Amino acid sequence: MVDTLTAEDLDFDRQHIWHPYTSMTNCYEMYPVTRADGVRLTLADGRQLIDGMASWWSAIHGYNHPVLNHALQQQLEKMAHVMFGGITHQPAIQLAKQLIDMTPEPLQQVFFADSGSVSVEVAIKMAIQYWVAAGQPKKKRLLTVKKGYHGDTFAPMSVCDPEGMHEHFAGMLLDNYFVEAPQCGFHENWQEDYIAEFKATLEQHHQAIAAVILEPIVQNAGGMRFYSPAYLKRVRELCDEYQVLLILDEIATGFGRSGKLFACEYADTSPDIMCVGKALTGGYMTLAATLCTQQVAHTISSHGVLMHGPTFMANPLACSVASASLQLLQLGHWQAQVVQLAATMEASLAPCRAFANVVDVRVLGAIGVVELAQPVDMKVIQPLFVEAGVWVRPFGKLVYIMPPYIMEQEDCQLLCKAIYQVVSKLNKV
Ligand SMILES: *Cc1c(COP(=O)(O)O)cnc(C)c1O
């Protein structure tokens, strides 16, 4: 069935609506989607695309899921929203219990935020307030690695890759410390040299550093790089040695994507503060959370209150669907699904290595990456993917996928085959 979206509607969209990272005068074509079911998006003209993006890491159980729909409908009949100041409710309590249960043991306190970026803002505020309360107010800055991505608001921008997407704001961002991105690949043998610059920076500046912030094991939107768990282990040890808090941003990696429920499990370690988001609601609604240890929470609280409180904090609809999504995860099928997806992507993306314009093909958990020698031209590559029947949205030199966990092997093979065909076409031009 063809949807009622008209050419005029699309023209209106082009002239009046910002899309992520777009220009209002030099627009890309926008593809109108009218339905999403399982692992497929339906376009207004009736075509169906196999979705390789899971709506930016989030739709892990697929679209239009009966269990998630049911949870939302049930909650909607009771209340869509109520303020969280001075009021509490079952959906928030239930979800907090589940999060505390699933995440590493030391994380015992939960702050509900309305997006990933806001959860990172809150994590940074927690770290700064912690040191004020602990009598060390000079510890205000952050230490991180290059090639990271932590969100688009100002504090997260100040710890994103300085050569990345936020260069327009140079000079306006908090002045933080950066060291080279981790150089030890996921499967590589560890050498203490790999942590030397990080250690030297901590040694020299720890009195000014409140926290280290990292994406554990997988650097996501900053470069799709996988690094050694040994690096993270050493970071944890050095943070303890130099009295600096560790914030782990699990917004992209959390809830199974890396092959572990949380990527920090690869290093058998846990942070003082952790951010989760993206897949938290199974891709249904915007919700994120910042968890911290009792030590962090109680120290901050000995000196006043945590200064944050968004209007839509702990929205009951979002909490109820998140709760249902975590229950689906707790059934445990995700583990075998992610292993299967990894094996299929490994096998089906491997032929891309033969192309001259391909620098690297790598897979970890349910994340598959084909790194090209040159940045792609989105105006060329996006229509090629749609013609090939898949939804893949590259950035820079990276063609990458993170399918819904429920994707059948056959669909995953089709998805990878489409990537092979498109990359092969680019290789010829
Ligand atoms: C997407 C992302 C964010 C930002 O989350 P939003 O919900 O887009 O604000 C932060 N950190 C990481 C690692 C992410 O992948």
Short mmCIF file of C-alpha atoms in Angstrom, two decimals, residues 43-230:
data_model
loop_
_atom_site.label_atom_id
_atom_site.label_comp_id
_atom_site.label_asym_id
_atom_site.label_seq_id
_atom_site.Cartn_x
_atom_site.Cartn_y
_atom_site.Cartn_z
CA LEU A 43 9.12 3.42 2.44
CA ALA A 44 6.16 5.52 1.29
CA ASP A 45 6.37 3.99 -2.18
CA GLY A 46 5.96 0.53 -0.69
CA ARG A 47 9.59 -0.62 -0.92
CA GLN A 48 11.00 -2.45 2.09
CA LEU A 49 14.55 -2.02 3.33
CA ILE A 50 16.48 -4.36 5.64
CA ASP A 51 17.61 -2.10 8.46
CA GLY A 52 21.31 -2.30 9.29
CA MET A 53 21.28 0.66 11.67
CA ALA A 54 18.70 -0.33 14.34
CA SER A 55 17.93 3.40 14.40
CA TRP A 56 21.39 4.30 15.68
CA TRP A 57 22.04 1.33 17.96
CA SER A 58 18.69 1.46 19.68
CA ALA A 59 16.08 -0.89 18.14
CA ILE A 60 17.75 -4.06 19.42
CA HIS A 61 14.57 -6.18 19.49
CA GLY A 62 13.34 -4.92 16.12
CA TYR A 63 10.41 -2.63 15.33
CA ASN A 64 6.76 -2.91 16.26
CA HIS A 65 7.50 -5.51 18.93
CA PRO A 66 4.32 -6.87 20.57
CA VAL A 67 5.82 -6.97 24.08
CA LEU A 68 7.11 -3.39 23.89
CA ASN A 69 3.88 -2.14 22.29
CA HIS A 70 1.90 -3.78 25.07
CA ALA A 71 4.03 -2.22 27.82
CA LEU A 72 3.50 1.24 26.35
CA GLN A 73 -0.22 0.77 25.86
CA GLN A 74 -0.65 -0.46 29.44
CA GLN A 75 1.22 2.50 30.86
CA LEU A 76 -0.54 4.99 28.58
CA GLU A 77 -3.90 4.09 30.13
CA LYS A 78 -2.57 4.94 33.60
CA MET A 79 -0.49 8.06 32.97
CA ALA A 80 1.69 9.35 30.18
CA HIS A 81 3.73 11.65 32.35
CA VAL A 82 3.94 13.24 35.76
CA MET A 83 6.69 15.45 37.18
CA PHE A 84 9.43 13.65 39.10
CA GLY A 85 10.08 16.42 41.62
CA GLY A 86 8.51 15.30 44.88
CA ILE A 87 6.69 12.43 43.12
CA THR A 88 7.69 8.87 42.32
CA HIS A 89 6.12 6.00 40.39
CA GLN A 90 6.34 2.28 39.76
CA PRO A 91 7.80 2.44 36.22
CA ALA A 92 10.82 4.40 37.50
CA ILE A 93 11.31 2.17 40.56
CA GLN A 94 10.99 -1.00 38.50
CA LEU A 95 13.46 0.23 35.87
CA ALA A 96 15.99 1.44 38.46
CA LYS A 97 15.89 -2.00 40.10
CA GLN A 98 16.57 -3.69 36.78
CA LEU A 99 19.43 -1.32 35.92
CA ILE A 100 21.09 -1.78 39.30
CA ASP A 101 20.68 -5.52 38.85
CA MET A 102 22.21 -5.69 35.37
CA THR A 103 25.09 -3.23 35.70
CA PRO A 104 28.28 -3.91 37.70
CA GLU A 105 27.68 -4.38 41.43
CA PRO A 106 29.19 -1.09 42.70
CA LEU A 107 26.67 1.01 40.72
CA GLN A 108 23.76 1.56 43.08
CA GLN A 109 22.27 4.99 42.34
CA VAL A 110 20.35 5.98 39.21
CA PHE A 111 19.66 9.38 37.67
CA PHE A 112 17.16 9.29 34.78
CA ALA A 113 18.04 11.68 31.97
CA ASP A 114 16.17 12.47 28.78
CA SER A 115 18.92 11.75 26.25
CA GLY A 116 22.41 10.33 26.08
CA SER A 117 24.03 13.75 25.88
CA VAL A 118 22.19 14.86 29.01
CA SER A 119 23.27 11.73 30.86
CA VAL A 120 26.88 12.64 30.02
CA GLU A 121 26.27 16.21 31.26
CA VAL A 122 24.99 14.73 34.50
CA ALA A 123 27.96 12.36 34.80
CA ILE A 124 30.34 15.30 34.43
CA LYS A 125 28.40 17.34 36.99
CA MET A 126 28.52 14.40 39.39
CA ALA A 127 32.30 14.16 39.03
CA ILE A 128 32.80 17.88 39.61
CA GLN A 129 30.39 18.02 42.55
CA TYR A 130 32.06 14.95 44.03
CA TRP A 131 35.43 16.66 44.29
CA VAL A 132 33.93 19.89 45.61
CA ALA A 133 32.26 17.85 48.36
CA ALA A 134 35.50 15.93 48.98
CA GLY A 135 37.33 19.20 49.60
CA GLN A 136 39.29 19.19 46.34
CA PRO A 137 37.53 21.87 44.26
CA LYS A 138 40.50 22.25 41.89
CA LYS A 139 39.69 18.85 40.36
CA LYS A 140 37.38 20.12 37.61
CA ARG A 141 38.77 18.99 34.29
CA LEU A 142 38.40 15.76 32.36
CA LEU A 143 40.88 13.46 30.74
CA THR A 144 39.87 11.46 27.69
CA VAL A 145 41.17 9.90 24.49
CA LYS A 146 40.93 11.20 20.94
CA LYS A 147 38.41 9.67 18.50
CA GLY A 148 35.74 9.59 21.19
CA TYR A 149 32.10 10.64 20.91
CA HIS A 150 29.96 11.55 23.92
CA GLY A 151 27.12 13.66 22.54
CA ASP A 152 26.27 17.02 21.02
CA THR A 153 25.61 19.34 23.98
CA PHE A 154 28.44 21.52 25.27
CA ALA A 155 29.99 19.44 28.04
CA PRO A 156 29.95 16.23 25.95
CA MET A 157 31.32 18.16 22.96
CA SER A 158 34.27 19.15 25.13
CA VAL A 159 35.30 15.48 25.41
CA CYS A 160 34.54 14.46 21.81
CA ASP A 161 37.39 14.01 19.34
CA PRO A 162 38.82 17.53 18.98
CA GLU A 163 39.37 16.96 15.25
CA GLY A 164 35.89 15.59 14.77
CA MET A 165 32.47 17.03 14.27
CA HIS A 166 32.47 19.97 16.67
CA GLU A 167 35.29 22.09 15.26
CA HIS A 168 33.01 25.14 14.84
CA PHE A 169 32.93 25.47 18.61
CA ALA A 170 36.67 25.48 19.17
CA GLY A 171 37.55 28.01 21.85
CA MET A 172 34.10 27.78 23.46
CA LEU A 173 34.46 24.33 24.94
CA LEU A 174 35.69 23.35 28.38
CA ASP A 175 39.41 22.91 28.32
CA ASN A 176 40.04 19.20 28.86
CA TYR A 177 43.02 16.88 28.49
CA PHE A 178 43.31 14.57 25.50
CA VAL A 179 45.68 11.72 24.80
CA GLU A 180 45.96 9.62 21.62
CA ALA A 181 43.16 7.14 21.01
CA PRO A 182 43.97 3.64 22.32
CA GLN A 183 46.42 2.05 19.87
CA CYS A 184 46.18 -1.53 21.08
CA GLY A 185 43.59 -3.37 18.95
CA PHE A 186 40.97 -5.61 20.54
CA HIS A 187 42.86 -8.84 19.78
CA GLU A 188 46.38 -7.45 20.11
CA ASN A 189 48.85 -8.35 22.84
CA TRP A 190 49.20 -5.77 25.54
CA GLN A 191 52.36 -3.77 26.13
CA GLU A 192 52.67 -1.25 28.91
CA ASP A 193 53.86 1.33 26.32
CA TYR A 194 50.32 1.64 25.09
CA ILE A 195 49.28 3.45 28.26
CA ALA A 196 52.41 5.60 28.69
CA GLU A 197 50.99 8.91 27.45
CA PHE A 198 47.79 8.44 29.43
CA LYS A 199 49.76 7.66 32.57
CA ALA A 200 52.12 10.61 32.12
CA THR A 201 49.17 12.99 31.67
CA LEU A 202 47.52 11.71 34.84
CA GLU A 203 50.79 11.90 36.72
CA GLN A 204 51.31 15.51 35.71
CA HIS A 205 47.75 16.86 35.98
CA HIS A 206 45.78 14.62 38.37
CA GLN A 207 45.33 17.49 40.81
CA ALA A 208 43.26 19.29 38.19
CA ILE A 209 41.41 16.22 36.89
CA ALA A 210 38.00 15.22 38.25
CA ALA A 211 37.43 12.22 36.01
CA VAL A 212 38.49 10.18 33.04
CA ILE A 213 35.71 9.62 30.53
CA LEU A 214 35.81 6.84 27.94
CA GLU A 215 33.66 4.70 25.72
CA PRO A 216 34.64 1.22 26.91
CA ILE A 217 36.20 -1.13 24.28
CA VAL A 218 34.35 0.39 21.30
CA GLN A 219 34.84 3.98 20.19
CA ASN A 220 31.63 4.56 18.31
CA ALA A 221 30.63 7.67 16.34
CA GLY A 222 34.20 9.02 16.64
CA GLY A 223 35.70 6.27 14.48
CA MET A 224 34.21 2.81 15.10
CA ARG A 225 37.43 1.51 16.68
CA PHE A 226 37.72 -1.55 18.93
CA TYR A 227 40.49 -1.51 21.53
CA SER A 228 42.05 -3.90 24.01
CA PRO A 229 40.31 -4.67 27.32
CA ALA A 230 43.79 -4.44 28.86
#
